[in-house]
Amino acid sequence: MDVNRLPREVWGGAGAYERYVGRWSRPVAREFLARLNLPAGRAWVDVGCGTGALSAAILATADPAEVVGIDRAAGFIEAVRNGIADDRTRFEVADATQLPFAQAGFDVAVSGLVLNFVADPPAMLREMSRVTKSGGTVAAYVWDYAGGMGMMRAFWDAAIAVNPNDAKLDQAERFPLCQPEPLAALWREQGLQAVEVWAIDIPTVFRDFGDFWEPFLGQQGAAPTYLASVDAQTQERIRAYLENQLMADAAGHLALSARAWAVRGTVGGR
Ligand SMILES: C[S@@+](CC[C@H](N)C(=O)[O-])C[C@H]1O[C@@H](n2cnc3c(N)ncnc32)[C@H](O)[C@@H]1O
């Protein structure tokens, strides 16, 4: 299949997103914030806030003055408004590459698992830097599609084994940005200082094969969007391949792990 014929990732079904990967993005958000270790009382913007995994973690662990989240998917913004009741928060529909905020209005700009999905990542980073005060922090994380994000790696290995012609649709191929050197280079190219990249590893333990597989049928994100684009017979071959490859432990659980690459930098003087 030609990569240009694949529909763009679908986002906005909050329940399906939570079952697919939202449940794993929450522990990653907490690890990320622990490492940032920023003081209380800061104004944060969460770019591509989705269903609110990172915003909720900021509220729970960073004692912020305010958290403003934006996302392009109206369904997610509606869900996060319903899900987070805290008068320090505001959530708006907006594009990551055209933030509807004045220059230098925030102390911290963060983004979880978004950067590779925007058409122009440097433009997104420019905007995150623009809205952050001098001396403030701009930081983000993305899944390690090429290796450490076990559930997605297993999926694409199976999809390509079944359909070798679709190898170029693998998220590792589509998103070369999601590796330490390209992330650090992007941050430096945008003039950010004291740039640092690190790995975040979390366990992703599935109750059984159904708990692993069924969320891929929810059509949220790149792998489920791909799965929805192939015929029923191909879907079944991918499912069978995965069921055969993934080894359950004695309790029937599938114990995988997920790695994200995180990057931070400091906004220089203007
Ligand atoms: C994998 S989800 C991550 C959501 C959330 N940050 C989390 O950690 O669970 C990617 C998000 O990026 C959003 N997104 C993609 N492109 C965007 C853009 N150009 N502007 C704003 N949001 C965008 C999607 O709507 C989706 O909510």
PDB file of C-alpha atoms and ligand atoms in Angstrom:
ATOM      1  CA  MET A   1       0.000   0.000   0.000  1.00  0.00           C
ATOM      2  CA  ASP A   2       1.233   3.477  -0.856  1.00  0.00           C
ATOM      3  CA  VAL A   3       1.841   5.566   2.280  1.00  0.00           C
ATOM      4  CA  ASN A   4      -0.013   8.467   0.633  1.00  0.00           C
ATOM      5  CA  ARG A   5      -3.131   6.340   0.235  1.00  0.00           C
ATOM      6  CA  LEU A   6      -3.260   5.454   3.930  1.00  0.00           C
ATOM      7  CA  PRO A   7      -5.775   7.672   5.734  1.00  0.00           C
ATOM      8  CA  ARG A   8      -4.192  10.110   8.190  1.00  0.00           C
ATOM      9  CA  GLU A   9      -4.312   8.902  11.783  1.00  0.00           C
ATOM     10  CA  VAL A  10      -7.791   9.242  13.222  1.00  0.00           C
ATOM     11  CA  TRP A  11      -8.048  10.891  16.649  1.00  0.00           C
ATOM     12  CA  GLY A  12     -11.027  11.935  18.735  1.00  0.00           C
ATOM     13  CA  GLY A  13     -12.691   8.758  20.035  1.00  0.00           C
ATOM     14  CA  ALA A  14     -11.750   9.191  23.680  1.00  0.00           C
ATOM     15  CA  GLY A  15     -12.864   5.753  24.930  1.00  0.00           C
ATOM     16  CA  ALA A  16     -11.108   3.868  22.130  1.00  0.00           C
ATOM     17  CA  TYR A  17      -7.937   5.958  22.546  1.00  0.00           C
ATOM     18  CA  GLU A  18      -7.851   5.253  26.288  1.00  0.00           C
ATOM     19  CA  ARG A  19      -8.144   1.494  25.711  1.00  0.00           C
ATOM     20  CA  TYR A  20      -5.520   1.507  22.956  1.00  0.00           C
ATOM     21  CA  VAL A  21      -2.711   3.659  24.308  1.00  0.00           C
ATOM     22  CA  GLY A  22      -4.091   6.313  26.671  1.00  0.00           C
ATOM     23  CA  ARG A  23      -3.808   3.810  29.519  1.00  0.00           C
ATOM     24  CA  TRP A  24      -0.071   3.536  28.844  1.00  0.00           C
ATOM     25  CA  SER A  25       0.558   7.222  28.201  1.00  0.00           C
ATOM     26  CA  ARG A  26      -0.497   8.046  31.786  1.00  0.00           C
ATOM     27  CA  PRO A  27       2.447   6.315  33.540  1.00  0.00           C
ATOM     28  CA  VAL A  28       4.849   7.727  30.929  1.00  0.00           C
ATOM     29  CA  ALA A  29       3.568  11.249  31.722  1.00  0.00           C
ATOM     30  CA  ARG A  30       4.268  10.763  35.421  1.00  0.00           C
ATOM     31  CA  GLU A  31       7.828   9.515  34.795  1.00  0.00           C
ATOM     32  CA  PHE A  32       8.463  12.437  32.442  1.00  0.00           C
ATOM     33  CA  LEU A  33       7.347  15.007  35.023  1.00  0.00           C
ATOM     34  CA  ALA A  34       9.379  13.372  37.779  1.00  0.00           C
ATOM     35  CA  ARG A  35      12.512  13.829  35.697  1.00  0.00           C
ATOM     36  CA  LEU A  36      11.629  17.431  34.725  1.00  0.00           C
ATOM     37  CA  ASN A  37      11.283  18.098  38.459  1.00  0.00           C
ATOM     38  CA  LEU A  38      10.042  21.678  38.027  1.00  0.00           C
ATOM     39  CA  PRO A  39       8.972  23.883  40.941  1.00  0.00           C
ATOM     40  CA  ALA A  40       5.352  24.531  41.934  1.00  0.00           C
ATOM     41  CA  GLY A  41       3.376  27.575  40.837  1.00  0.00           C
ATOM     42  CA  ARG A  42       4.303  27.440  37.138  1.00  0.00           C
ATOM     43  CA  ALA A  43       2.056  28.160  34.140  1.00  0.00           C
ATOM     44  CA  TRP A  44       2.046  25.118  31.792  1.00  0.00           C
ATOM     45  CA  VAL A  45       0.795  24.577  28.253  1.00  0.00           C
ATOM     46  CA  ASP A  46       0.150  20.985  27.122  1.00  0.00           C
ATOM     47  CA  VAL A  47       0.296  20.840  23.305  1.00  0.00           C
ATOM     48  CA  GLY A  48      -1.763  17.982  21.804  1.00  0.00           C
ATOM     49  CA  CYS A  49      -3.295  17.228  25.204  1.00  0.00           C
ATOM     50  CA  GLY A  50      -5.589  14.512  23.808  1.00  0.00           C
ATOM     51  CA  THR A  51      -7.667  12.943  26.580  1.00  0.00           C
ATOM     52  CA  GLY A  52      -5.563  14.705  29.208  1.00  0.00           C
ATOM     53  CA  ALA A  53      -2.956  12.142  30.325  1.00  0.00           C
ATOM     54  CA  LEU A  54      -0.180  14.698  30.698  1.00  0.00           C
ATOM     55  CA  SER A  55      -2.399  17.547  31.957  1.00  0.00           C
ATOM     56  CA  ALA A  56      -3.807  15.285  34.685  1.00  0.00           C
ATOM     57  CA  ALA A  57      -0.300  14.252  35.720  1.00  0.00           C
ATOM     58  CA  ILE A  58       0.818  17.915  35.886  1.00  0.00           C
ATOM     59  CA  LEU A  59      -2.129  18.690  38.177  1.00  0.00           C
ATOM     60  CA  ALA A  60      -1.440  15.631  40.322  1.00  0.00           C
ATOM     61  CA  THR A  61       2.300  16.041  40.717  1.00  0.00           C
ATOM     62  CA  ALA A  62       3.544  19.555  39.810  1.00  0.00           C
ATOM     63  CA  ASP A  63       1.233  21.890  41.754  1.00  0.00           C
ATOM     64  CA  PRO A  64       0.880  24.261  38.771  1.00  0.00           C
ATOM     65  CA  ALA A  65      -0.566  27.785  38.758  1.00  0.00           C
ATOM     66  CA  GLU A  66      -2.392  26.890  35.541  1.00  0.00           C
ATOM     67  CA  VAL A  67      -2.529  24.206  32.843  1.00  0.00           C
ATOM     68  CA  VAL A  68      -3.781  25.139  29.383  1.00  0.00           C
ATOM     69  CA  GLY A  69      -4.254  22.225  26.989  1.00  0.00           C
ATOM     70  CA  ILE A  70      -4.848  22.386  23.260  1.00  0.00           C
ATOM     71  CA  ASP A  71      -5.656  19.664  20.737  1.00  0.00           C
ATOM     72  CA  ARG A  72      -6.934  19.623  17.176  1.00  0.00           C
ATOM     73  CA  ALA A  73      -9.454  16.845  17.938  1.00  0.00           C
ATOM     74  CA  ALA A  74     -12.706  18.358  19.233  1.00  0.00           C
ATOM     75  CA  GLY A  75     -13.782  14.949  20.619  1.00  0.00           C
ATOM     76  CA  PHE A  76     -10.721  14.821  22.864  1.00  0.00           C
ATOM     77  CA  ILE A  77     -11.187  18.406  24.050  1.00  0.00           C
ATOM     78  CA  GLU A  78     -14.789  17.617  24.975  1.00  0.00           C
ATOM     79  CA  ALA A  79     -13.644  14.485  26.852  1.00  0.00           C
ATOM     80  CA  VAL A  80     -10.876  16.259  28.740  1.00  0.00           C
ATOM     81  CA  ARG A  81     -13.189  19.125  29.709  1.00  0.00           C
ATOM     82  CA  ASN A  82     -15.605  16.554  31.128  1.00  0.00           C
ATOM     83  CA  GLY A  83     -12.853  14.501  32.728  1.00  0.00           C
ATOM     84  CA  ILE A  84     -10.760  17.169  34.485  1.00  0.00           C
ATOM     85  CA  ALA A  85     -12.626  19.494  36.819  1.00  0.00           C
ATOM     86  CA  ASP A  86     -10.032  21.929  38.152  1.00  0.00           C
ATOM     87  CA  ASP A  87     -10.291  25.703  37.951  1.00  0.00           C
ATOM     88  CA  ARG A  88      -6.586  25.988  37.139  1.00  0.00           C
ATOM     89  CA  THR A  89      -7.254  24.390  33.733  1.00  0.00           C
ATOM     90  CA  ARG A  90      -8.500  25.476  30.313  1.00  0.00           C
ATOM     91  CA  PHE A  91      -8.780  23.268  27.217  1.00  0.00           C
ATOM     92  CA  GLU A  92      -9.196  24.546  23.675  1.00  0.00           C
ATOM     93  CA  VAL A  93      -9.356  23.218  20.133  1.00  0.00           C
ATOM     94  CA  ALA A  94      -6.273  24.544  18.319  1.00  0.00           C
ATOM     95  CA  ASP A  95      -3.436  23.496  16.043  1.00  0.00           C
ATOM     96  CA  ALA A  96      -0.018  22.753  17.542  1.00  0.00           C
ATOM     97  CA  THR A  97       1.700  24.728  14.799  1.00  0.00           C
ATOM     98  CA  GLN A  98      -0.433  27.865  15.345  1.00  0.00           C
ATOM     99  CA  LEU A  99      -0.873  28.260  19.071  1.00  0.00           C
ATOM    100  CA  PRO A 100      -3.515  30.870  19.935  1.00  0.00           C
ATOM    101  CA  PHE A 101      -1.368  32.410  22.688  1.00  0.00           C
ATOM    102  CA  ALA A 102       0.773  35.517  23.103  1.00  0.00           C
ATOM    103  CA  GLN A 103       4.552  35.310  23.229  1.00  0.00           C
ATOM    104  CA  ALA A 104       6.164  34.231  26.520  1.00  0.00           C
ATOM    105  CA  GLY A 105       2.938  33.613  28.432  1.00  0.00           C
ATOM    106  CA  PHE A 106       3.974  30.242  29.938  1.00  0.00           C
ATOM    107  CA  ASP A 107       6.815  28.963  32.115  1.00  0.00           C
ATOM    108  CA  VAL A 108       6.694  25.470  30.651  1.00  0.00           C
ATOM    109  CA  ALA A 109       5.537  24.075  27.290  1.00  0.00           C
ATOM    110  CA  VAL A 110       5.183  20.292  27.132  1.00  0.00           C
ATOM    111  CA  SER A 111       3.819  17.753  24.699  1.00  0.00           C
ATOM    112  CA  GLY A 112       3.234  14.014  25.063  1.00  0.00           C
ATOM    113  CA  LEU A 113       3.328  11.636  22.079  1.00  0.00           C
ATOM    114  CA  VAL A 114       2.369  14.295  19.509  1.00  0.00           C
ATOM    115  CA  LEU A 115       5.438  15.693  17.745  1.00  0.00           C
ATOM    116  CA  ASN A 116       5.703  12.999  15.039  1.00  0.00           C
ATOM    117  CA  PHE A 117       2.020  13.317  14.098  1.00  0.00           C
ATOM    118  CA  VAL A 118       2.105  16.980  13.145  1.00  0.00           C
ATOM    119  CA  ALA A 119       2.911  17.794   9.529  1.00  0.00           C
ATOM    120  CA  ASP A 120       5.657  20.281  10.500  1.00  0.00           C
ATOM    121  CA  PRO A 121       7.455  19.363  13.775  1.00  0.00           C
ATOM    122  CA  PRO A 122       9.892  22.331  13.617  1.00  0.00           C
ATOM    123  CA  ALA A 123       6.898  24.686  13.363  1.00  0.00           C
ATOM    124  CA  MET A 124       5.341  23.062  16.433  1.00  0.00           C
ATOM    125  CA  LEU A 125       8.572  23.430  18.391  1.00  0.00           C
ATOM    126  CA  ARG A 126       8.927  27.052  17.248  1.00  0.00           C
ATOM    127  CA  GLU A 127       5.461  27.739  18.587  1.00  0.00           C
ATOM    128  CA  MET A 128       6.151  25.975  21.898  1.00  0.00           C
ATOM    129  CA  SER A 129       9.309  28.080  22.277  1.00  0.00           C
ATOM    130  CA  ARG A 130       7.548  31.311  21.280  1.00  0.00           C
ATOM    131  CA  VAL A 131       4.878  30.983  23.986  1.00  0.00           C
ATOM    132  CA  THR A 132       7.447  30.106  26.693  1.00  0.00           C
ATOM    133  CA  LYS A 133       9.274  32.717  28.767  1.00  0.00           C
ATOM    134  CA  SER A 134      13.008  33.170  28.530  1.00  0.00           C
ATOM    135  CA  GLY A 135      14.578  30.655  30.944  1.00  0.00           C
ATOM    136  CA  GLY A 136      11.485  28.452  30.715  1.00  0.00           C
ATOM    137  CA  THR A 137      11.375  24.779  29.730  1.00  0.00           C
ATOM    138  CA  VAL A 138      10.242  23.236  26.436  1.00  0.00           C
ATOM    139  CA  ALA A 139       9.985  19.452  26.647  1.00  0.00           C
ATOM    140  CA  ALA A 140       8.288  16.549  24.899  1.00  0.00           C
ATOM    141  CA  TYR A 141       8.296  12.790  24.496  1.00  0.00           C
ATOM    142  CA  VAL A 142       7.461  10.372  21.679  1.00  0.00           C
ATOM    143  CA  TRP A 143       7.174   6.599  21.512  1.00  0.00           C
ATOM    144  CA  ASP A 144      10.239   4.626  20.432  1.00  0.00           C
ATOM    145  CA  TYR A 145       8.506   3.027  17.448  1.00  0.00           C
ATOM    146  CA  ALA A 146      11.720   1.486  16.151  1.00  0.00           C
ATOM    147  CA  GLY A 147      12.370  -0.682  19.180  1.00  0.00           C
ATOM    148  CA  GLY A 148      11.231  -0.130  22.729  1.00  0.00           C
ATOM    149  CA  MET A 149       7.488   0.472  22.211  1.00  0.00           C
ATOM    150  CA  GLY A 150       6.717  -3.235  22.463  1.00  0.00           C
ATOM    151  CA  MET A 151       3.009  -3.382  21.571  1.00  0.00           C
ATOM    152  CA  MET A 152       3.414  -1.250  18.434  1.00  0.00           C
ATOM    153  CA  ARG A 153       6.660  -2.986  17.431  1.00  0.00           C
ATOM    154  CA  ALA A 154       4.926  -6.383  17.714  1.00  0.00           C
ATOM    155  CA  PHE A 155       1.999  -5.082  15.649  1.00  0.00           C
ATOM    156  CA  TRP A 156       4.120  -3.736  12.781  1.00  0.00           C
ATOM    157  CA  ASP A 157       6.375  -6.805  12.740  1.00  0.00           C
ATOM    158  CA  ALA A 158       3.226  -8.907  12.302  1.00  0.00           C
ATOM    159  CA  ALA A 159       1.657  -6.585   9.718  1.00  0.00           C
ATOM    160  CA  ILE A 160       4.846  -6.619   7.622  1.00  0.00           C
ATOM    161  CA  ALA A 161       5.251 -10.394   7.930  1.00  0.00           C
ATOM    162  CA  VAL A 162       1.726 -10.719   6.506  1.00  0.00           C
ATOM    163  CA  ASN A 163       2.030  -7.852   3.986  1.00  0.00           C
ATOM    164  CA  PRO A 164       5.734  -7.222   3.171  1.00  0.00           C
ATOM    165  CA  ASN A 165       4.742  -4.503   0.684  1.00  0.00           C
ATOM    166  CA  ASP A 166       3.478  -2.370   3.553  1.00  0.00           C
ATOM    167  CA  ALA A 167       6.883  -2.112   5.277  1.00  0.00           C
ATOM    168  CA  LYS A 168       7.055   1.605   4.522  1.00  0.00           C
ATOM    169  CA  LEU A 169       3.904   2.173   6.603  1.00  0.00           C
ATOM    170  CA  ASP A 170       5.695   0.948   9.755  1.00  0.00           C
ATOM    171  CA  GLN A 171       5.734   3.836  12.238  1.00  0.00           C
ATOM    172  CA  ALA A 172       9.483   3.272  12.690  1.00  0.00           C
ATOM    173  CA  GLU A 173       9.885   4.080   8.968  1.00  0.00           C
ATOM    174  CA  ARG A 174       7.401   6.940   8.927  1.00  0.00           C
ATOM    175  CA  PHE A 175       8.704   8.660  12.062  1.00  0.00           C
ATOM    176  CA  PRO A 176      12.541   8.678  12.040  1.00  0.00           C
ATOM    177  CA  LEU A 177      12.302  11.756  14.282  1.00  0.00           C
ATOM    178  CA  CYS A 178      11.462   9.472  17.215  1.00  0.00           C
ATOM    179  CA  GLN A 179      15.080   8.656  18.087  1.00  0.00           C
ATOM    180  CA  PRO A 180      17.491  10.419  20.461  1.00  0.00           C
ATOM    181  CA  GLU A 181      19.790  12.121  17.925  1.00  0.00           C
ATOM    182  CA  PRO A 182      17.077  13.608  15.662  1.00  0.00           C
ATOM    183  CA  LEU A 183      15.151  14.857  18.705  1.00  0.00           C
ATOM    184  CA  ALA A 184      18.210  16.534  20.213  1.00  0.00           C
ATOM    185  CA  ALA A 185      19.101  18.034  16.813  1.00  0.00           C
ATOM    186  CA  LEU A 186      15.596  19.470  16.405  1.00  0.00           C
ATOM    187  CA  TRP A 187      15.735  21.087  19.854  1.00  0.00           C
ATOM    188  CA  ARG A 188      19.193  22.576  19.175  1.00  0.00           C
ATOM    189  CA  GLU A 189      18.207  23.815  15.701  1.00  0.00           C
ATOM    190  CA  GLN A 190      15.374  25.778  17.302  1.00  0.00           C
ATOM    191  CA  GLY A 191      17.879  27.517  19.591  1.00  0.00           C
ATOM    192  CA  LEU A 192      16.974  25.692  22.795  1.00  0.00           C
ATOM    193  CA  GLN A 193      19.773  25.402  25.333  1.00  0.00           C
ATOM    194  CA  ALA A 194      20.970  22.719  27.770  1.00  0.00           C
ATOM    195  CA  VAL A 195      19.304  20.075  25.596  1.00  0.00           C
ATOM    196  CA  GLU A 196      18.939  16.647  27.153  1.00  0.00           C
ATOM    197  CA  VAL A 197      17.371  13.396  25.871  1.00  0.00           C
ATOM    198  CA  TRP A 198      16.485  10.376  28.000  1.00  0.00           C
ATOM    199  CA  ALA A 199      14.519   7.135  27.851  1.00  0.00           C
ATOM    200  CA  ILE A 200      11.343   6.430  29.792  1.00  0.00           C
ATOM    201  CA  ASP A 201      10.514   2.729  30.161  1.00  0.00           C
ATOM    202  CA  ILE A 202       7.265   1.469  31.599  1.00  0.00           C
ATOM    203  CA  PRO A 203       5.776  -2.029  31.912  1.00  0.00           C
ATOM    204  CA  THR A 204       2.716  -2.680  29.726  1.00  0.00           C
ATOM    205  CA  VAL A 205       1.088  -5.850  31.047  1.00  0.00           C
ATOM    206  CA  PHE A 206      -1.974  -7.145  29.186  1.00  0.00           C
ATOM    207  CA  ARG A 207      -4.502  -9.364  31.003  1.00  0.00           C
ATOM    208  CA  ASP A 208      -4.606 -11.755  28.053  1.00  0.00           C
ATOM    209  CA  PHE A 209      -4.334 -11.717  24.256  1.00  0.00           C
ATOM    210  CA  GLY A 210      -7.789 -10.121  23.890  1.00  0.00           C
ATOM    211  CA  ASP A 211      -6.727  -7.226  26.121  1.00  0.00           C
ATOM    212  CA  PHE A 212      -3.760  -6.697  23.778  1.00  0.00           C
ATOM    213  CA  TRP A 213      -5.580  -7.151  20.456  1.00  0.00           C
ATOM    214  CA  GLU A 214      -9.063  -5.664  20.829  1.00  0.00           C
ATOM    215  CA  PRO A 215      -7.889  -2.033  21.278  1.00  0.00           C
ATOM    216  CA  PHE A 216      -6.177  -2.278  17.852  1.00  0.00           C
ATOM    217  CA  LEU A 217      -9.703  -2.572  16.407  1.00  0.00           C
ATOM    218  CA  GLY A 218     -10.714   0.845  17.808  1.00  0.00           C
ATOM    219  CA  GLN A 219      -9.447   2.930  14.834  1.00  0.00           C
ATOM    220  CA  GLN A 220      -7.537   5.456  16.997  1.00  0.00           C
ATOM    221  CA  GLY A 221      -3.938   6.185  16.026  1.00  0.00           C
ATOM    222  CA  ALA A 222      -1.659   4.914  13.280  1.00  0.00           C
ATOM    223  CA  ALA A 223      -1.663   1.112  13.729  1.00  0.00           C
ATOM    224  CA  PRO A 224      -5.450   0.849  14.272  1.00  0.00           C
ATOM    225  CA  THR A 225      -6.021   3.190  11.291  1.00  0.00           C
ATOM    226  CA  TYR A 226      -3.885   0.852   9.172  1.00  0.00           C
ATOM    227  CA  LEU A 227      -5.708  -2.223  10.486  1.00  0.00           C
ATOM    228  CA  ALA A 228      -9.066  -0.683   9.544  1.00  0.00           C
ATOM    229  CA  SER A 229      -7.778  -0.142   6.000  1.00  0.00           C
ATOM    230  CA  VAL A 230      -7.024  -3.828   5.247  1.00  0.00           C
ATOM    231  CA  ASP A 231      -9.598  -6.537   4.441  1.00  0.00           C
ATOM    232  CA  ALA A 232     -11.017  -8.931   7.041  1.00  0.00           C
ATOM    233  CA  GLN A 233      -8.837 -11.830   5.887  1.00  0.00           C
ATOM    234  CA  THR A 234      -5.650  -9.773   6.284  1.00  0.00           C
ATOM    235  CA  GLN A 235      -6.780  -8.561   9.694  1.00  0.00           C
ATOM    236  CA  GLU A 236      -7.281 -12.166  10.745  1.00  0.00           C
ATOM    237  CA  ARG A 237      -3.820 -13.171   9.487  1.00  0.00           C
ATOM    238  CA  ILE A 238      -2.213 -10.329  11.473  1.00  0.00           C
ATOM    239  CA  ARG A 239      -4.197 -11.319  14.570  1.00  0.00           C
ATOM    240  CA  ALA A 240      -3.215 -14.993  14.238  1.00  0.00           C
ATOM    241  CA  TYR A 241       0.451 -14.102  13.674  1.00  0.00           C
ATOM    242  CA  LEU A 242       0.497 -11.976  16.821  1.00  0.00           C
ATOM    243  CA  GLU A 243      -1.304 -14.577  18.911  1.00  0.00           C
ATOM    244  CA  ASN A 244       1.293 -17.098  17.829  1.00  0.00           C
ATOM    245  CA  GLN A 245       4.269 -14.792  18.508  1.00  0.00           C
ATOM    246  CA  LEU A 246       3.347 -13.248  21.837  1.00  0.00           C
ATOM    247  CA  MET A 247       4.100 -15.508  24.782  1.00  0.00           C
ATOM    248  CA  ALA A 248       1.836 -15.367  27.805  1.00  0.00           C
ATOM    249  CA  ASP A 249       3.298 -15.909  31.265  1.00  0.00           C
ATOM    250  CA  ALA A 250       2.048 -18.590  33.684  1.00  0.00           C
ATOM    251  CA  ALA A 251      -0.877 -16.363  34.688  1.00  0.00           C
ATOM    252  CA  GLY A 252      -1.883 -15.840  31.037  1.00  0.00           C
ATOM    253  CA  HIS A 253      -0.634 -12.229  31.009  1.00  0.00           C
ATOM    254  CA  LEU A 254       1.369 -10.689  28.174  1.00  0.00           C
ATOM    255  CA  ALA A 255       4.139  -8.757  29.870  1.00  0.00           C
ATOM    256  CA  LEU A 256       5.563  -6.236  27.379  1.00  0.00           C
ATOM    257  CA  SER A 257       7.213  -2.885  27.970  1.00  0.00           C
ATOM    258  CA  ALA A 258       7.029   0.513  26.321  1.00  0.00           C
ATOM    259  CA  ARG A 259       9.820   3.018  25.793  1.00  0.00           C
ATOM    260  CA  ALA A 260       9.416   6.697  25.047  1.00  0.00           C
ATOM    261  CA  TRP A 261      12.213   9.142  24.222  1.00  0.00           C
ATOM    262  CA  ALA A 262      11.967  12.429  26.104  1.00  0.00           C
ATOM    263  CA  VAL A 263      13.728  15.683  25.260  1.00  0.00           C
ATOM    264  CA  ARG A 264      14.011  18.986  27.108  1.00  0.00           C
ATOM    265  CA  GLY A 265      15.645  22.333  26.550  1.00  0.00           C
ATOM    266  CA  THR A 266      15.678  25.834  27.993  1.00  0.00           C
ATOM    267  CA  VAL A 267      14.498  28.946  26.150  1.00  0.00           C
ATOM    268  CA  GLY A 268      17.384  31.391  25.756  1.00  0.00           C
ATOM    269  CA  GLY A 269      17.246  35.174  26.162  1.00  0.00           C
ATOM    270  CA  ARG A 270      15.284  37.080  23.504  1.00  0.00           C
TER     271      ARG A 270
HETATM  272  C1  LIG B   1      -0.972   9.931  20.666  1.00  0.00           C
HETATM  273  S1  LIG B   1      -2.080  11.244  20.995  1.00  0.00           S
HETATM  274  C2  LIG B   1      -1.370  11.880  22.500  1.00  0.00           C
HETATM  275  C3  LIG B   1      -2.387  12.531  23.400  1.00  0.00           C
HETATM  276  C4  LIG B   1      -1.894  12.895  24.797  1.00  0.00           C
HETATM  277  N1  LIG B   1      -0.890  13.953  24.766  1.00  0.00           N
HETATM  278  C5  LIG B   1      -1.378  11.692  25.548  1.00  0.00           C
HETATM  279  O1  LIG B   1      -0.231  11.717  25.993  1.00  0.00           O
HETATM  280  O2  LIG B   1      -2.132  10.717  25.697  1.00  0.00           O
HETATM  281  C6  LIG B   1      -1.656  12.442  19.768  1.00  0.00           C
HETATM  282  C7  LIG B   1      -2.487  13.697  19.870  1.00  0.00           C
HETATM  283  O3  LIG B   1      -1.976  14.695  19.004  1.00  0.00           O
HETATM  284  C8  LIG B   1      -3.071  15.438  18.509  1.00  0.00           C
HETATM  285  N2  LIG B   1      -2.620  16.152  17.322  1.00  0.00           N
HETATM  286  C9  LIG B   1      -2.096  15.629  16.172  1.00  0.00           C
HETATM  287  N3  LIG B   1      -1.780  16.620  15.317  1.00  0.00           N
HETATM  288  C10 LIG B   1      -2.093  17.790  15.933  1.00  0.00           C
HETATM  289  C11 LIG B   1      -1.973  19.166  15.573  1.00  0.00           C
HETATM  290  N4  LIG B   1      -1.473  19.532  14.377  1.00  0.00           N
HETATM  291  N5  LIG B   1      -2.399  20.097  16.452  1.00  0.00           N
HETATM  292  C12 LIG B   1      -2.903  19.739  17.656  1.00  0.00           C
HETATM  293  N6  LIG B   1      -3.035  18.453  18.059  1.00  0.00           N
HETATM  294  C13 LIG B   1      -2.632  17.496  17.210  1.00  0.00           C
HETATM  295  C14 LIG B   1      -4.114  14.383  18.245  1.00  0.00           C
HETATM  296  O4  LIG B   1      -5.402  14.933  18.097  1.00  0.00           O
HETATM  297  C15 LIG B   1      -3.945  13.509  19.489  1.00  0.00           C
HETATM  298  O5  LIG B   1      -4.745  13.984  20.544  1.00  0.00           O
END
